[in-house]
Short mmCIF file of C-alpha atoms and ligand atoms in Angstrom, two decimals:
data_model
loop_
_atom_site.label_atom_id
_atom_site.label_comp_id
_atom_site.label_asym_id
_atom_site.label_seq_id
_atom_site.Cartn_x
_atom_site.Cartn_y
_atom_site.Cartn_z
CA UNK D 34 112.87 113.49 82.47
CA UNK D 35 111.59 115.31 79.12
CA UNK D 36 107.98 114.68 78.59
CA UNK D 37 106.17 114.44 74.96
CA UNK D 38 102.63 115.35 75.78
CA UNK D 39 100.27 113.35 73.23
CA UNK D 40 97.14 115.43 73.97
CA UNK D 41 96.76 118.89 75.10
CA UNK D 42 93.74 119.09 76.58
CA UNK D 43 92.11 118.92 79.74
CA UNK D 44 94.64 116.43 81.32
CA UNK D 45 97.22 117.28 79.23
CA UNK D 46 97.53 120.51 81.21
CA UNK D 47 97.24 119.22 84.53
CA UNK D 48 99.77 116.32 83.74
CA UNK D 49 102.31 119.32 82.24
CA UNK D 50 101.61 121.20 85.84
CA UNK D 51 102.28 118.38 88.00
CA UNK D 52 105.42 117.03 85.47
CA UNK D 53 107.06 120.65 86.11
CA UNK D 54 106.43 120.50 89.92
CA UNK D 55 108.16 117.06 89.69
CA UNK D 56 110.91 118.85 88.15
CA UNK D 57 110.45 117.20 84.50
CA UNK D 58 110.91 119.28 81.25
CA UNK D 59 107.88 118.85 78.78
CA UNK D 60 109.33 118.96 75.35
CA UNK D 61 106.62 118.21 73.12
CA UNK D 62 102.57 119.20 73.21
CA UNK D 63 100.46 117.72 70.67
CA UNK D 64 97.09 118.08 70.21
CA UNK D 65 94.20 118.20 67.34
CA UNK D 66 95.84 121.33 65.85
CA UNK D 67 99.09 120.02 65.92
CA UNK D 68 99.07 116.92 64.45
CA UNK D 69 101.47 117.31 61.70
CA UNK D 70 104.45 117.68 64.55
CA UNK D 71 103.47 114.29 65.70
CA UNK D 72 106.77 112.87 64.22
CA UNK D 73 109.29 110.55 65.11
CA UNK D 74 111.97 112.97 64.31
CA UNK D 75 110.17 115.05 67.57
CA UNK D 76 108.77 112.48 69.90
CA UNK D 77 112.57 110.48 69.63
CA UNK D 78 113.59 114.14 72.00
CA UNK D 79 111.18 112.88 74.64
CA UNK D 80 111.84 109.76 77.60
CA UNK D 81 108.59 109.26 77.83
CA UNK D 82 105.19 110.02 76.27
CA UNK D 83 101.97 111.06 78.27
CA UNK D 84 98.79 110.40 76.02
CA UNK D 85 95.68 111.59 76.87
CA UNK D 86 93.42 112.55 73.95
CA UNK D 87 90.17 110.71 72.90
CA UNK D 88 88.54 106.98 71.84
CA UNK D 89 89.15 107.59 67.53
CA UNK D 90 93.26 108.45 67.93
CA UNK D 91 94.40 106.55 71.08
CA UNK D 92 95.13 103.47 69.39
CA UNK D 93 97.35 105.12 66.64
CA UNK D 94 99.25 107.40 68.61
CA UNK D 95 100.12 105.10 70.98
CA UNK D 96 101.28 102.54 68.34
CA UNK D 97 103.09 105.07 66.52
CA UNK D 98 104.90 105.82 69.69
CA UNK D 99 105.67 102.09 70.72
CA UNK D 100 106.81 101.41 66.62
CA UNK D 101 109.23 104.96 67.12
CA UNK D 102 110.53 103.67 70.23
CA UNK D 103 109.21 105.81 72.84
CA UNK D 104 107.97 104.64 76.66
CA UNK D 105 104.44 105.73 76.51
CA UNK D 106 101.57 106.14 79.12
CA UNK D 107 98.20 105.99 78.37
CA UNK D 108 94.99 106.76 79.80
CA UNK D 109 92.39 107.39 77.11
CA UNK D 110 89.42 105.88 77.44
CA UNK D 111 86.80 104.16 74.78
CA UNK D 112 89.84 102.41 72.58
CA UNK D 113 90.67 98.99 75.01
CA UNK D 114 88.60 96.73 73.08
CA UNK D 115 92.35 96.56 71.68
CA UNK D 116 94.03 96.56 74.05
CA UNK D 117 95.38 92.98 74.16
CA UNK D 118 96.32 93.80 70.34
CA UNK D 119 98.23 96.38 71.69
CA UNK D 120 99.76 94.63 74.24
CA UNK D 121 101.18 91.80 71.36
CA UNK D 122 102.41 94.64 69.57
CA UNK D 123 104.44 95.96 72.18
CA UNK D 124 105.68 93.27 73.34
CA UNK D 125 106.58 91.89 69.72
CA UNK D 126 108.47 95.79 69.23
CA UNK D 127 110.12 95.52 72.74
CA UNK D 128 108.52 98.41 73.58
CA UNK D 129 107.36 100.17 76.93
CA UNK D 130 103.77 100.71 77.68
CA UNK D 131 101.71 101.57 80.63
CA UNK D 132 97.68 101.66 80.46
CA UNK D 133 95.12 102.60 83.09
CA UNK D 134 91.64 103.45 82.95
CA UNK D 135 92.24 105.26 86.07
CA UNK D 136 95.02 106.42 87.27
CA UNK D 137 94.66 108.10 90.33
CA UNK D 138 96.18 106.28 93.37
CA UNK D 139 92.76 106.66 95.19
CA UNK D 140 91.07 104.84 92.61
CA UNK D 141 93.31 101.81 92.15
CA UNK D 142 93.06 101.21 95.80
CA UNK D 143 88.95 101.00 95.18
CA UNK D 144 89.69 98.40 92.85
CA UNK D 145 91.40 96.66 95.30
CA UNK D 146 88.38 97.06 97.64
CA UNK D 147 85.66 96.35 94.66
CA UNK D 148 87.71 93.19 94.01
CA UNK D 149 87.72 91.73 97.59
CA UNK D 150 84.16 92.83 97.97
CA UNK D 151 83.03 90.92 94.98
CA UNK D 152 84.78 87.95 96.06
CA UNK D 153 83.06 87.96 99.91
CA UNK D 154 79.62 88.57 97.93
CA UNK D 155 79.99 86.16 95.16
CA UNK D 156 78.11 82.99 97.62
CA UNK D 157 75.38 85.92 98.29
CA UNK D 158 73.03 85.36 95.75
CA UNK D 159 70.17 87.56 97.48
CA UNK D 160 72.14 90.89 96.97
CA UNK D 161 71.62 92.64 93.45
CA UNK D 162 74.80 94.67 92.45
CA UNK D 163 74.51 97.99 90.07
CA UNK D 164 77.36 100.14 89.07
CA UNK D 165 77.34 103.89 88.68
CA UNK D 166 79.24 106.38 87.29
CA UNK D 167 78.78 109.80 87.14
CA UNK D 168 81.26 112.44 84.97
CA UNK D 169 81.12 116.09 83.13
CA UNK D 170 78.93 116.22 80.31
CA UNK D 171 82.05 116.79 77.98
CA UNK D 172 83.10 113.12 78.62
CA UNK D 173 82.96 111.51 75.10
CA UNK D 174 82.52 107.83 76.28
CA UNK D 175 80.29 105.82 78.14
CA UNK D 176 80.60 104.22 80.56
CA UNK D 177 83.65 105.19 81.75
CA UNK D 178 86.87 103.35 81.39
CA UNK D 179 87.43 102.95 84.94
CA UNK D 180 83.22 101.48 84.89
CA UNK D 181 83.96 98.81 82.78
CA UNK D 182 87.24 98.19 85.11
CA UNK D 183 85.11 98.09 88.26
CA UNK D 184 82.21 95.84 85.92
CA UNK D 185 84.98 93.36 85.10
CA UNK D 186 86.30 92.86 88.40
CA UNK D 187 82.89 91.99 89.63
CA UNK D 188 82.00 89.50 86.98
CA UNK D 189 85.26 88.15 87.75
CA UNK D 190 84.06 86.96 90.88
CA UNK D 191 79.88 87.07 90.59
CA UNK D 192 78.98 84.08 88.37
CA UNK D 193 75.57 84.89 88.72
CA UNK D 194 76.25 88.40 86.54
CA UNK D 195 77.43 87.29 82.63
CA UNK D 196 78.30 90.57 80.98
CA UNK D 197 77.82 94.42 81.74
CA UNK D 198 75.30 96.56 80.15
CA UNK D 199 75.04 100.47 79.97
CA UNK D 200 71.36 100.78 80.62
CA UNK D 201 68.48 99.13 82.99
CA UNK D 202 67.74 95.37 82.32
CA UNK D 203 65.11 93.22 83.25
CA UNK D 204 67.79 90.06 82.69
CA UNK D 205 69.50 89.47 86.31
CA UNK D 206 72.37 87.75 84.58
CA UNK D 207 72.99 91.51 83.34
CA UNK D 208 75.22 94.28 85.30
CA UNK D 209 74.07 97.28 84.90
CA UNK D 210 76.13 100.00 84.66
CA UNK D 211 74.42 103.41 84.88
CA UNK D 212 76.03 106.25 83.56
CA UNK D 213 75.21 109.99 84.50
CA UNK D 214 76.31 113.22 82.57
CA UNK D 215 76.51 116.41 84.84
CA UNK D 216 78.67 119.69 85.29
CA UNK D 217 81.06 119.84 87.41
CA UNK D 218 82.46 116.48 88.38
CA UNK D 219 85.83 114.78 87.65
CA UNK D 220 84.47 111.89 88.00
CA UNK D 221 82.21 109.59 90.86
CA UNK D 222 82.40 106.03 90.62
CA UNK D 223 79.46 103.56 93.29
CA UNK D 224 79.21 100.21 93.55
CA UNK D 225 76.44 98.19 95.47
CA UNK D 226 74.88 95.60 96.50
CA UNK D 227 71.52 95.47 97.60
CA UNK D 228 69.04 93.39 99.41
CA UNK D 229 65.54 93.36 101.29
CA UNK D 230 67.50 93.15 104.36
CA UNK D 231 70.50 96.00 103.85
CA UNK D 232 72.86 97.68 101.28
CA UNK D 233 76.58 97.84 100.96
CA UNK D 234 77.60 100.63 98.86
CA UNK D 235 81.60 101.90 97.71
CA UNK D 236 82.01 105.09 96.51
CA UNK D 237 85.05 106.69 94.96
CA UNK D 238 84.65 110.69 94.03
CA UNK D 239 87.52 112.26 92.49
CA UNK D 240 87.50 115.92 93.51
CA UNK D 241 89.44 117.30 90.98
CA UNK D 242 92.28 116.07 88.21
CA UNK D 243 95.37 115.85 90.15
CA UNK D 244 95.32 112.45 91.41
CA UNK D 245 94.69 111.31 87.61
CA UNK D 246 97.40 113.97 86.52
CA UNK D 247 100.27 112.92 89.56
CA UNK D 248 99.20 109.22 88.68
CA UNK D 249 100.51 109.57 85.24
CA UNK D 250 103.33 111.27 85.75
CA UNK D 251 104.47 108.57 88.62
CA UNK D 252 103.78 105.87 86.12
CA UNK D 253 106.63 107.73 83.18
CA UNK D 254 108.98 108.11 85.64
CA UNK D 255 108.30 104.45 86.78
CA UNK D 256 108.40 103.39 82.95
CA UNK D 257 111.76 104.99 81.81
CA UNK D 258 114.33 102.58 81.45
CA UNK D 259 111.62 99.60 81.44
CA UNK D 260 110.35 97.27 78.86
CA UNK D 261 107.37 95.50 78.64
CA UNK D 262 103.24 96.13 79.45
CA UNK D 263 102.60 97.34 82.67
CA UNK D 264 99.68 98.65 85.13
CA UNK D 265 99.31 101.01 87.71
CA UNK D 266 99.06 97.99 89.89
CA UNK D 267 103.06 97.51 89.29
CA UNK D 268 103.45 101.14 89.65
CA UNK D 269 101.86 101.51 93.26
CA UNK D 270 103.46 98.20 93.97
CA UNK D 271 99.71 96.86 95.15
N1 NAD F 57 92.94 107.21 82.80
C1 NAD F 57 92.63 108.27 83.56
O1 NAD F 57 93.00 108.37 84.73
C2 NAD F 57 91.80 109.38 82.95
C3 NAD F 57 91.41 110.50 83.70
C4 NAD F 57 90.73 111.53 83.06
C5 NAD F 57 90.45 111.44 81.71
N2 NAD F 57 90.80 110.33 81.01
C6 NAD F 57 90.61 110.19 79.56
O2 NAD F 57 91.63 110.95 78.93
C7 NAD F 57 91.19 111.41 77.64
C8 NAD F 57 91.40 112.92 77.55
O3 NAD F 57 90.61 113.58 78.53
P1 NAD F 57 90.56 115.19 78.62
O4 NAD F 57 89.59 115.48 79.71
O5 NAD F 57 91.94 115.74 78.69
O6 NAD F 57 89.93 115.53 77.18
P2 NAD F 57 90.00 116.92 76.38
O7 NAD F 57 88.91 116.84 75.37
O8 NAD F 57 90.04 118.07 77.34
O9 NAD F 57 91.44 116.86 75.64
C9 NAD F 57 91.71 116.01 74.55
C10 NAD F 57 92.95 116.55 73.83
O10 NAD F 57 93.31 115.63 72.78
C11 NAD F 57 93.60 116.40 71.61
N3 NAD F 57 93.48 115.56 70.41
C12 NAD F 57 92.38 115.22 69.72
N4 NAD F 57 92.71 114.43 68.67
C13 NAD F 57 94.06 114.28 68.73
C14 NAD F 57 95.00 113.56 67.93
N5 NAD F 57 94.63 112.86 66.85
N6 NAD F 57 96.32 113.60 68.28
C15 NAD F 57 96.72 114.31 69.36
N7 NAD F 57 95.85 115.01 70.16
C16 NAD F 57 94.56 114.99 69.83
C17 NAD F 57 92.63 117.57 71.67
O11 NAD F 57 93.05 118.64 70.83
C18 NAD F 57 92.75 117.91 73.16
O12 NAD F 57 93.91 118.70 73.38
C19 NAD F 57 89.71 110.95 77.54
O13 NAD F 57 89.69 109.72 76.84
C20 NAD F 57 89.31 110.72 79.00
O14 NAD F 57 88.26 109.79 79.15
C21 NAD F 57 91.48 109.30 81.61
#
């Protein structure tokens, strides 16, 4: 498969070392430098793009890459308040698209969990839940993408909790997610409920970026040859 990296940072790199162990060819690296390659002329040599690059140029290069033509994976974070826009658009170009705030196999499988746990402490109205998520101080959004994942699973299910919010709130209809800057760590995700009587707490701790890296490069290889919007739920086949 020939890879057009869209991003060529700290992902990008472990996403090109885990594409060439998979025996893929990467054919393209873009990043903030190299913008002006960012053509269709180039990215039409890929079967697939990889984007991982920041909240302000998400949304364009991933519609740029959908309007060219190109299968494209995406995990930036801080953008998905378009996301459903995005969706439409693909599906109106008959394009290929695959977006996960997370896409480490680990992870998905705590969403699972966080999901059935919300449901079997929805009738429990005497447990608080709190959400926390704790990532390198480089990280340019908060909370995290995969935060706001885990937040909307839960109000999914919790009637009592009406929206999320990123700091402390006196307002128990509020879920608070607390977010927590500090070097080094690829990324810790908690969820849990609390009581007088006892706690039940989920934890997810990624201990480095391969399982976000081998995550994205299962989901091109699953996206080649596809069309439509899909998540790494159809890619893990949970
Ligand atoms: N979904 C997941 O599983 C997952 C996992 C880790 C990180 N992330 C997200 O992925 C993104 C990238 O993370 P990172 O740690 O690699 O960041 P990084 O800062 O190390 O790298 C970002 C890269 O994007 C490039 N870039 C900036 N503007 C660009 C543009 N307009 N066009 C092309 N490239 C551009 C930069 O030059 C850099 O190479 C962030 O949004 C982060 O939150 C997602």
């Amino acid at each position: 498969m020939k890879i057009a990296l869209l991003g060529y940072g700290k992902m990008g790199k472990a996403i090109e070392e885990i594409a060439i162990q998979r025996g893929h060819q990467v054919v393209l690296k873009i990043d903030e430098f190299s913008i002006k390659d960012f053509t269709a002329e180039n990215i039409q040599k890929a079967d697939v793009a990889i984007e991982f690059t920041n909240p302000h140029s998400a949304y364009e290069n991933i519609r740029k890459t959908i309007e060219w033509g190109v299968p494209v994976v995406s995990g930036s974070t801080g953008w998905t308040d378009k996301l459903e826009e995005m969706k439409s658009f693909c599906k109106e170009q008959n394009g290929a698209f695959i977006y996960a705030s997370n896409f480490s196999v680990g992870v998905n499988i705590f969403f699972e969990i966080n999901k059935k746990l919300a449901t079997l402490m929805a009738p429990h109205t005497n447990y608080e839940v709190i959400l926390d998520e704790t990532h390198h101080t480089q990280k340019k959004d908060a909370p995290s993408g995969t935060a706001i994942t885990l937040a909307e699973q839960i109000l999914e299910q919790v009637a009592r909790k009406k929206k999320w919010v990123n700091e402390l709130s006196d307002d128990p209809a509020d879920l608070e997610i607390i977010s927590q800057r500090v070097d080094p760590a690829p990324g810790t995700h908690s969820v849990k409920y609390s009581s007088p009587i006892d706690d039940i707490e989920i934890i997810h701790t990624a201990h480095n970026r391969k399982g976000f890296a081998t995550g994205a490069v299962l989901a091109a290889e699953y996206l080649v040859g596809k069309k439509g919007f899909f998540t790494m739920k159809d890619v893990l086949n949970l």
